[in-house]
mmCIF file of C-alpha atoms in Angstrom:
data_model
loop_
_atom_site.group_PDB
_atom_site.id
_atom_site.type_symbol
_atom_site.label_atom_id
_atom_site.label_comp_id
_atom_site.label_asym_id
_atom_site.label_seq_id
_atom_site.Cartn_x
_atom_site.Cartn_y
_atom_site.Cartn_z
ATOM 1 C CA UNK A 1 18.632 -15.790 3.592
ATOM 2 C CA UNK A 2 15.749 -13.912 1.176
ATOM 3 C CA UNK A 3 13.436 -12.417 4.094
ATOM 4 C CA UNK A 4 16.613 -10.217 4.701
ATOM 5 C CA UNK A 5 17.178 -9.575 1.536
ATOM 6 C CA UNK A 6 13.973 -8.087 1.689
ATOM 7 C CA UNK A 7 13.394 -6.213 4.564
ATOM 8 C CA UNK A 8 17.018 -5.161 3.539
ATOM 9 C CA UNK A 9 16.283 -3.241 0.485
ATOM 10 C CA UNK A 10 13.443 -1.946 1.683
ATOM 11 C CA UNK A 11 14.839 0.320 4.986
ATOM 12 C CA UNK A 12 17.265 1.517 2.583
ATOM 13 C CA UNK A 13 16.974 5.605 2.368
ATOM 14 C CA UNK A 14 15.682 6.532 -0.936
ATOM 15 C CA UNK A 15 13.262 3.064 -0.628
ATOM 16 C CA UNK A 16 11.635 4.409 2.126
ATOM 17 C CA UNK A 17 11.062 8.291 1.451
ATOM 18 C CA UNK A 18 9.808 6.544 -2.684
ATOM 19 C CA UNK A 19 7.362 4.132 0.573
ATOM 20 C CA UNK A 20 6.409 7.730 2.053
ATOM 21 C CA UNK A 21 6.304 10.365 -1.111
ATOM 22 C CA UNK A 22 3.112 11.683 -2.020
ATOM 23 C CA UNK A 23 3.984 12.627 -5.732
ATOM 24 C CA UNK A 24 7.737 11.033 -7.199
ATOM 25 C CA UNK A 25 5.655 7.039 -6.354
ATOM 26 C CA UNK A 26 2.440 7.414 -8.487
ATOM 27 C CA UNK A 27 4.732 8.928 -11.179
ATOM 28 C CA UNK A 28 7.450 6.429 -11.185
ATOM 29 C CA UNK A 29 3.968 4.397 -11.203
ATOM 30 C CA UNK A 30 2.718 6.128 -14.302
ATOM 31 C CA UNK A 31 6.468 5.463 -15.723
ATOM 32 C CA UNK A 32 6.022 2.902 -15.553
ATOM 33 C CA UNK A 33 2.854 2.746 -17.342
ATOM 34 C CA UNK A 34 4.416 4.182 -19.810
ATOM 35 C CA UNK A 35 7.525 2.086 -19.878
ATOM 36 C CA UNK A 36 5.245 -1.380 -20.052
ATOM 37 C CA UNK A 37 2.948 0.330 -22.954
ATOM 38 C CA UNK A 38 5.236 0.924 -25.272
ATOM 39 C CA UNK A 39 7.558 -2.549 -24.738
ATOM 40 C CA UNK A 40 3.862 -4.327 -25.197
ATOM 41 C CA UNK A 41 3.665 -2.040 -28.265
ATOM 42 C CA UNK A 42 6.130 -1.734 -30.542
ATOM 43 C CA UNK A 43 5.861 -6.205 -29.343
ATOM 44 C CA UNK A 44 2.745 -6.784 -30.503
ATOM 45 C CA UNK A 45 3.936 -4.601 -34.175
ATOM 46 C CA UNK A 46 6.895 -6.503 -34.381
ATOM 47 C CA UNK A 47 5.356 -9.961 -33.875
ATOM 48 C CA UNK A 48 2.296 -9.241 -36.718
ATOM 49 C CA UNK A 49 5.126 -7.752 -38.882
ATOM 50 C CA UNK A 50 6.603 -11.605 -39.273
ATOM 51 C CA UNK A 51 3.795 -12.662 -38.430
ATOM 52 C CA UNK A 52 2.852 -11.885 -41.909
ATOM 53 C CA UNK A 53 0.568 -8.191 -41.076
ATOM 54 C CA UNK A 54 1.606 -4.799 -41.900
ATOM 55 C CA UNK A 55 3.526 -6.215 -44.742
ATOM 56 C CA UNK A 56 2.838 -2.417 -46.562
ATOM 57 C CA UNK A 57 5.538 -1.732 -44.285
ATOM 58 C CA UNK A 58 9.298 -1.512 -45.315
ATOM 59 C CA UNK A 59 9.825 -4.827 -42.093
ATOM 60 C CA UNK A 60 13.045 -3.829 -42.088
ATOM 61 C CA UNK A 61 13.492 0.090 -41.519
ATOM 62 C CA UNK A 62 9.931 -0.849 -39.021
ATOM 63 C CA UNK A 63 11.955 -3.524 -37.334
ATOM 64 C CA UNK A 64 14.817 -1.214 -36.472
ATOM 65 C CA UNK A 65 12.877 1.474 -35.174
ATOM 66 C CA UNK A 66 10.278 -0.413 -32.967
ATOM 67 C CA UNK A 67 13.177 -3.904 -31.799
ATOM 68 C CA UNK A 68 14.858 -0.254 -29.603
ATOM 69 C CA UNK A 69 12.424 1.883 -28.936
ATOM 70 C CA UNK A 70 10.844 -1.592 -27.402
ATOM 71 C CA UNK A 71 14.689 -2.355 -25.928
ATOM 72 C CA UNK A 72 14.817 1.434 -24.147
ATOM 73 C CA UNK A 73 11.414 1.066 -22.637
ATOM 74 C CA UNK A 74 12.032 -3.144 -21.511
ATOM 75 C CA UNK A 75 15.013 -1.265 -19.389
ATOM 76 C CA UNK A 76 12.785 1.772 -18.159
ATOM 77 C CA UNK A 77 10.409 -0.899 -17.311
ATOM 78 C CA UNK A 78 12.559 -2.505 -15.575
ATOM 79 C CA UNK A 79 14.396 0.316 -13.325
ATOM 80 C CA UNK A 80 10.802 1.591 -12.884
ATOM 81 C CA UNK A 81 9.102 -1.879 -11.662
ATOM 82 C CA UNK A 82 12.129 -2.732 -9.667
ATOM 83 C CA UNK A 83 12.050 0.564 -7.982
ATOM 84 C CA UNK A 84 7.282 0.145 -7.191
ATOM 85 C CA UNK A 85 8.741 -4.267 -6.002
ATOM 86 C CA UNK A 86 11.054 -1.574 -3.454
ATOM 87 C CA UNK A 87 8.437 -0.546 -1.243
ATOM 88 C CA UNK A 88 6.774 -3.891 0.137
ATOM 89 C CA UNK A 89 9.349 -5.859 -1.765
ATOM 90 C CA UNK A 90 8.713 -8.751 1.120
ATOM 91 C CA UNK A 91 4.849 -8.887 0.136
ATOM 92 C CA UNK A 92 6.047 -8.662 -3.322
ATOM 93 C CA UNK A 93 7.598 -11.530 -2.964
ATOM 94 C CA UNK A 94 4.746 -13.753 -2.236
ATOM 95 C CA UNK A 95 2.806 -12.649 -4.577
ATOM 96 C CA UNK A 96 1.626 -15.717 -7.415
ATOM 97 C CA UNK A 97 1.087 -12.920 -9.585
ATOM 98 C CA UNK A 98 3.775 -11.675 -9.683
ATOM 99 C CA UNK A 99 6.212 -14.058 -9.070
ATOM 100 C CA UNK A 100 4.592 -16.068 -12.265
ATOM 101 C CA UNK A 101 5.318 -12.593 -13.995
ATOM 102 C CA UNK A 102 9.152 -12.572 -12.964
ATOM 103 C CA UNK A 103 9.240 -16.543 -14.198
ATOM 104 C CA UNK A 104 7.825 -15.313 -17.970
ATOM 105 C CA UNK A 105 10.079 -12.458 -18.548
ATOM 106 C CA UNK A 106 13.000 -13.927 -18.665
ATOM 107 C CA UNK A 107 10.882 -17.116 -20.604
ATOM 108 C CA UNK A 108 9.997 -13.865 -23.917
ATOM 109 C CA UNK A 109 13.806 -12.549 -23.122
ATOM 110 C CA UNK A 110 15.262 -16.586 -24.132
ATOM 111 C CA UNK A 111 12.380 -16.443 -27.186
ATOM 112 C CA UNK A 112 13.118 -12.699 -28.085
ATOM 113 C CA UNK A 113 17.152 -14.305 -28.698
ATOM 114 C CA UNK A 114 15.195 -17.855 -29.704
ATOM 115 C CA UNK A 115 14.264 -15.609 -32.383
ATOM 116 C CA UNK A 116 17.636 -13.393 -33.561
ATOM 117 C CA UNK A 117 18.982 -16.924 -33.508
ATOM 118 C CA UNK A 118 16.205 -18.339 -35.738
ATOM 119 C CA UNK A 119 16.395 -15.007 -37.953
ATOM 120 C CA UNK A 120 19.102 -14.403 -38.631
ATOM 121 C CA UNK A 121 20.024 -16.268 -42.379
ATOM 122 C CA UNK A 122 15.881 -14.651 -42.984
ATOM 123 C CA UNK A 123 16.972 -11.193 -41.979
ATOM 124 C CA UNK A 124 20.095 -10.914 -43.427
ATOM 125 C CA UNK A 125 17.912 -12.274 -46.956
ATOM 126 C CA UNK A 126 15.476 -10.363 -48.034
ATOM 127 C CA UNK A 127 12.255 -9.275 -46.251
ATOM 128 C CA UNK A 128 10.430 -10.180 -49.624
ATOM 129 C CA UNK A 129 9.638 -13.980 -48.543
ATOM 130 C CA UNK A 130 7.351 -14.764 -45.581
ATOM 131 C CA UNK A 131 9.291 -15.864 -42.912
ATOM 132 C CA UNK A 132 10.542 -19.993 -41.966
ATOM 133 C CA UNK A 133 7.167 -21.563 -39.979
ATOM 134 C CA UNK A 134 9.626 -21.837 -36.957
ATOM 135 C CA UNK A 135 11.048 -18.078 -37.187
ATOM 136 C CA UNK A 136 6.760 -17.464 -37.483
ATOM 137 C CA UNK A 137 6.817 -20.023 -34.219
ATOM 138 C CA UNK A 138 8.229 -17.044 -31.712
ATOM 139 C CA UNK A 139 6.885 -14.409 -33.089
ATOM 140 C CA UNK A 140 3.469 -16.002 -32.082
ATOM 141 C CA UNK A 141 5.490 -17.659 -28.908
ATOM 142 C CA UNK A 142 6.556 -14.223 -28.351
ATOM 143 C CA UNK A 143 2.924 -12.233 -28.875
ATOM 144 C CA UNK A 144 1.826 -14.246 -25.874
ATOM 145 C CA UNK A 145 3.734 -14.434 -23.618
ATOM 146 C CA UNK A 146 4.065 -10.291 -23.243
ATOM 147 C CA UNK A 147 0.759 -10.592 -23.095
ATOM 148 C CA UNK A 148 -0.125 -12.972 -20.310
ATOM 149 C CA UNK A 149 3.778 -10.146 -18.589
ATOM 150 C CA UNK A 150 1.629 -7.841 -18.926
ATOM 151 C CA UNK A 151 -2.109 -9.932 -17.291
ATOM 152 C CA UNK A 152 -0.394 -11.092 -14.416
ATOM 153 C CA UNK A 153 1.424 -7.530 -13.636
ATOM 154 C CA UNK A 154 -1.705 -6.246 -14.302
ATOM 155 C CA UNK A 155 -3.207 -9.552 -11.259
ATOM 156 C CA UNK A 156 -0.363 -7.669 -8.435
ATOM 157 C CA UNK A 157 -2.682 -5.755 -7.562
ATOM 158 C CA UNK A 158 -5.427 -7.568 -7.217
ATOM 159 C CA UNK A 159 -3.897 -10.722 -5.365
ATOM 160 C CA UNK B 1 -4.873 -21.941 -42.742
ATOM 161 C CA UNK B 2 -2.173 -21.006 -41.032
ATOM 162 C CA UNK B 3 -4.033 -17.659 -40.348
ATOM 163 C CA UNK B 4 -7.073 -18.685 -38.729
ATOM 164 C CA UNK B 5 -5.642 -21.347 -36.584
ATOM 165 C CA UNK B 6 -2.897 -18.173 -34.964
ATOM 166 C CA UNK B 7 -7.074 -15.846 -34.417
ATOM 167 C CA UNK B 8 -7.802 -19.588 -33.009
ATOM 168 C CA UNK B 9 -4.941 -18.710 -30.846
ATOM 169 C CA UNK B 10 -5.497 -15.295 -30.380
ATOM 170 C CA UNK B 11 -9.139 -15.856 -29.587
ATOM 171 C CA UNK B 12 -8.610 -18.619 -27.067
ATOM 172 C CA UNK B 13 -6.118 -16.633 -25.512
ATOM 173 C CA UNK B 14 -8.319 -13.151 -24.663
ATOM 174 C CA UNK B 15 -10.758 -15.280 -23.683
ATOM 175 C CA UNK B 16 -8.727 -17.287 -21.016
ATOM 176 C CA UNK B 17 -7.544 -13.335 -20.042
ATOM 177 C CA UNK B 18 -11.790 -13.010 -19.432
ATOM 178 C CA UNK B 19 -11.952 -15.782 -17.504
ATOM 179 C CA UNK B 20 -8.999 -15.425 -15.798
ATOM 180 C CA UNK B 21 -10.639 -11.866 -14.901
ATOM 181 C CA UNK B 22 -13.860 -13.282 -14.072
ATOM 182 C CA UNK B 23 -13.202 -15.032 -11.928
ATOM 183 C CA UNK B 24 -10.982 -14.010 -9.703
ATOM 184 C CA UNK B 25 -12.924 -10.684 -8.125
ATOM 185 C CA UNK B 26 -13.019 -12.160 -4.562
ATOM 186 C CA UNK B 27 -9.261 -11.270 -4.357
ATOM 187 C CA UNK B 28 -9.070 -8.143 -5.790
ATOM 188 C CA UNK B 29 -7.847 -5.309 -3.170
ATOM 189 C CA UNK B 30 -8.460 -1.911 -5.706
ATOM 190 C CA UNK B 31 -11.356 -0.705 -4.755
ATOM 191 C CA UNK B 32 -14.944 -2.530 -2.518
ATOM 192 C CA UNK B 33 -16.224 -4.871 -5.155
ATOM 193 C CA UNK B 34 -14.074 -7.530 -3.407
ATOM 194 C CA UNK B 35 -15.800 -6.798 0.283
ATOM 195 C CA UNK B 36 -18.666 -7.195 1.565
ATOM 196 C CA UNK B 37 -21.697 -5.142 2.176
ATOM 197 C CA UNK B 38 -22.354 -4.543 5.780
ATOM 198 C CA UNK B 39 -19.679 -4.010 8.265
ATOM 199 C CA UNK B 40 -17.421 -6.202 10.127
ATOM 200 C CA UNK B 41 -15.667 -5.667 13.026
ATOM 201 C CA UNK B 42 -12.287 -6.972 13.963
ATOM 202 C CA UNK B 43 -10.418 -6.892 17.517
ATOM 203 C CA UNK B 44 -6.864 -8.016 18.262
ATOM 204 C CA UNK B 45 -3.559 -7.307 18.649
ATOM 205 C CA UNK B 46 -1.421 -4.665 16.432
ATOM 206 C CA UNK B 47 1.476 -7.962 14.347
ATOM 207 C CA UNK B 48 2.510 -4.842 12.337
ATOM 208 C CA UNK B 49 2.210 -1.855 10.817
ATOM 209 C CA UNK B 50 2.742 -0.229 7.360
ATOM 210 C CA UNK B 51 2.006 3.564 6.558
ATOM 211 C CA UNK B 52 3.674 3.570 2.302
ATOM 212 C CA UNK B 53 2.331 3.530 -0.612
ATOM 213 C CA UNK B 54 0.512 2.124 -2.638
ATOM 214 C CA UNK B 55 -1.994 1.251 0.398
ATOM 215 C CA UNK B 56 -1.477 1.444 4.423
ATOM 216 C CA UNK B 57 -2.198 -2.127 5.801
ATOM 217 C CA UNK B 58 -2.616 -3.390 9.032
ATOM 218 C CA UNK B 59 -1.607 -7.051 10.058
ATOM 219 C CA UNK B 60 -3.568 -7.803 13.352
ATOM 220 C CA UNK B 61 -3.372 -10.728 15.145
ATOM 221 C CA UNK B 62 -6.370 -12.042 16.779
ATOM 222 C CA UNK B 63 -6.469 -15.475 18.709
ATOM 223 C CA UNK B 64 -3.280 -16.620 16.648
ATOM 224 C CA UNK B 65 -4.390 -15.540 13.905
ATOM 225 C CA UNK B 66 -2.972 -12.685 11.444
ATOM 226 C CA UNK B 67 -5.085 -10.783 9.295
ATOM 227 C CA UNK B 68 -4.371 -8.443 6.792
ATOM 228 C CA UNK B 69 -6.674 -4.985 6.765
ATOM 229 C CA UNK B 70 -6.672 -2.650 4.347
ATOM 230 C CA UNK B 71 -6.575 0.825 4.504
ATOM 231 C CA UNK B 72 -6.427 4.240 3.045
ATOM 232 C CA UNK B 73 -3.355 4.862 0.305
ATOM 233 C CA UNK B 74 -1.027 7.259 2.851
ATOM 234 C CA UNK B 75 -1.788 10.661 2.434
ATOM 235 C CA UNK B 76 -5.315 9.698 2.935
ATOM 236 C CA UNK B 77 -3.941 7.496 5.881
ATOM 237 C CA UNK B 78 -1.821 9.743 7.668
ATOM 238 C CA UNK B 79 -4.437 13.277 6.659
ATOM 239 C CA UNK B 80 -7.237 11.271 8.736
ATOM 240 C CA UNK B 81 -4.021 11.179 12.056
ATOM 241 C CA UNK B 82 -3.121 7.383 11.616
ATOM 242 C CA UNK B 83 0.489 7.207 11.702
ATOM 243 C CA UNK B 84 2.731 4.717 12.641
ATOM 244 C CA UNK B 85 2.866 6.968 15.630
ATOM 245 C CA UNK B 86 -0.674 6.471 16.291
ATOM 246 C CA UNK B 87 -0.248 2.963 16.853
ATOM 247 C CA UNK B 88 2.464 0.854 18.473
ATOM 248 C CA UNK B 89 2.688 -3.387 18.001
ATOM 249 C CA UNK B 90 1.823 -5.334 20.799
ATOM 250 C CA UNK B 91 -1.739 -2.821 21.097
ATOM 251 C CA UNK B 92 -4.760 -4.009 20.901
ATOM 252 C CA UNK B 93 -6.495 -2.521 18.133
ATOM 253 C CA UNK B 94 -9.746 -2.799 16.666
ATOM 254 C CA UNK B 95 -10.323 -2.177 12.669
ATOM 255 C CA UNK B 96 -14.028 -1.193 10.914
ATOM 256 C CA UNK B 97 -14.713 -1.874 7.457
ATOM 257 C CA UNK B 98 -16.150 -4.888 5.186
ATOM 258 C CA UNK B 99 -14.109 -8.368 5.423
ATOM 259 C CA UNK B 100 -13.534 -10.281 1.916
ATOM 260 C CA UNK B 101 -16.655 -12.072 -0.337
ATOM 261 C CA UNK B 102 -13.897 -15.196 0.410
ATOM 262 C CA UNK B 103 -14.140 -16.658 4.218
ATOM 263 C CA UNK B 104 -11.193 -18.633 3.606
ATOM 264 C CA UNK B 105 -9.390 -15.282 4.036
ATOM 265 C CA UNK B 106 -8.851 -13.228 6.576
ATOM 266 C CA UNK B 107 -7.920 -9.468 4.825
ATOM 267 C CA UNK B 108 -10.673 -7.216 5.312
ATOM 268 C CA UNK B 109 -10.895 -2.873 4.263
ATOM 269 C CA UNK B 110 -11.520 -0.383 7.270
ATOM 270 C CA UNK B 111 -12.853 2.382 7.169
ATOM 271 C CA UNK B 112 -12.392 3.490 10.433
ATOM 272 C CA UNK B 113 -9.645 2.267 12.451
ATOM 273 C CA UNK B 114 -10.254 2.330 16.911
ATOM 274 C CA UNK B 115 -6.802 2.018 18.828
ATOM 275 C CA UNK B 116 -5.401 3.390 22.138
ATOM 276 C CA UNK B 117 -8.792 5.043 22.576
ATOM 277 C CA UNK B 118 -9.074 7.500 19.125
ATOM 278 C CA UNK B 119 -10.555 7.149 16.872
ATOM 279 C CA UNK B 120 -9.452 7.394 12.966
ATOM 280 C CA UNK B 121 -11.328 7.184 9.994
ATOM 281 C CA UNK B 122 -8.929 6.266 7.669
ATOM 282 C CA UNK B 123 -12.238 6.694 4.115
ATOM 283 C CA UNK B 124 -14.907 9.615 6.473
ATOM 284 C CA UNK B 125 -17.346 9.451 4.329
ATOM 285 C CA UNK B 126 -18.122 5.381 4.442
ATOM 286 C CA UNK B 127 -17.265 5.776 8.041
ATOM 287 C CA UNK B 128 -20.645 4.279 9.986
ATOM 288 C CA UNK B 129 -21.728 7.587 11.840
#
């Protein structure tokens, strides 16, 4: 039963400590905001670069740096997010904004893999040419998906 | 052409986001924008007590209907004297505060809790005199 699993999570010692804490919870919360701030910013900058913006910057170096930052930020967001979820797992699991967010994240991650697959040939070649139409399509989709994830996340607290 | 349609897509997305945000205030937990101005009193039986982050809540059974009563963040709720020991499941309880603007929603934000003969003002500055 899912309800049993959520009750078990909520009863774990570190989770109970976080639930009661005066300092730790707001700090984890702030770390989550920092992670998603870096993630969304780096994703937007990468997508804009692929879509033809920021063309004065060398694409290869820029994307390599942004991608590394985005992966670190994503890991941070998952860890801090799981901690925030754990204190009221059962409640969040019934929150429509949370559920939509959890559905959108795998779609956004799959879209990232689709981009990497489609862009392989183009990335290996020169960055001076515009990327193919379907590569730009995945970049535009990425932009919309991650912004939607951000919005859903914010709405968890208001539903 | 491509550039214009992309810009349009972004604009539509942004508008959709604002529309979503504007259409939802009745559901907002944070602050008091989602509640009625006048005081509302709820009497029932304690069904669940949560004293923890991000804010404490009570579930109150009112003649078979479950209400969610939002309290202050845990530090403020405990500072008001309302701990998990202050009430037990099955106790008769009165919550005074502001109910959701959405009449279909069984949800309120309490400023004062009365249980077992004791009064706890979790939002002292908002509590009725």
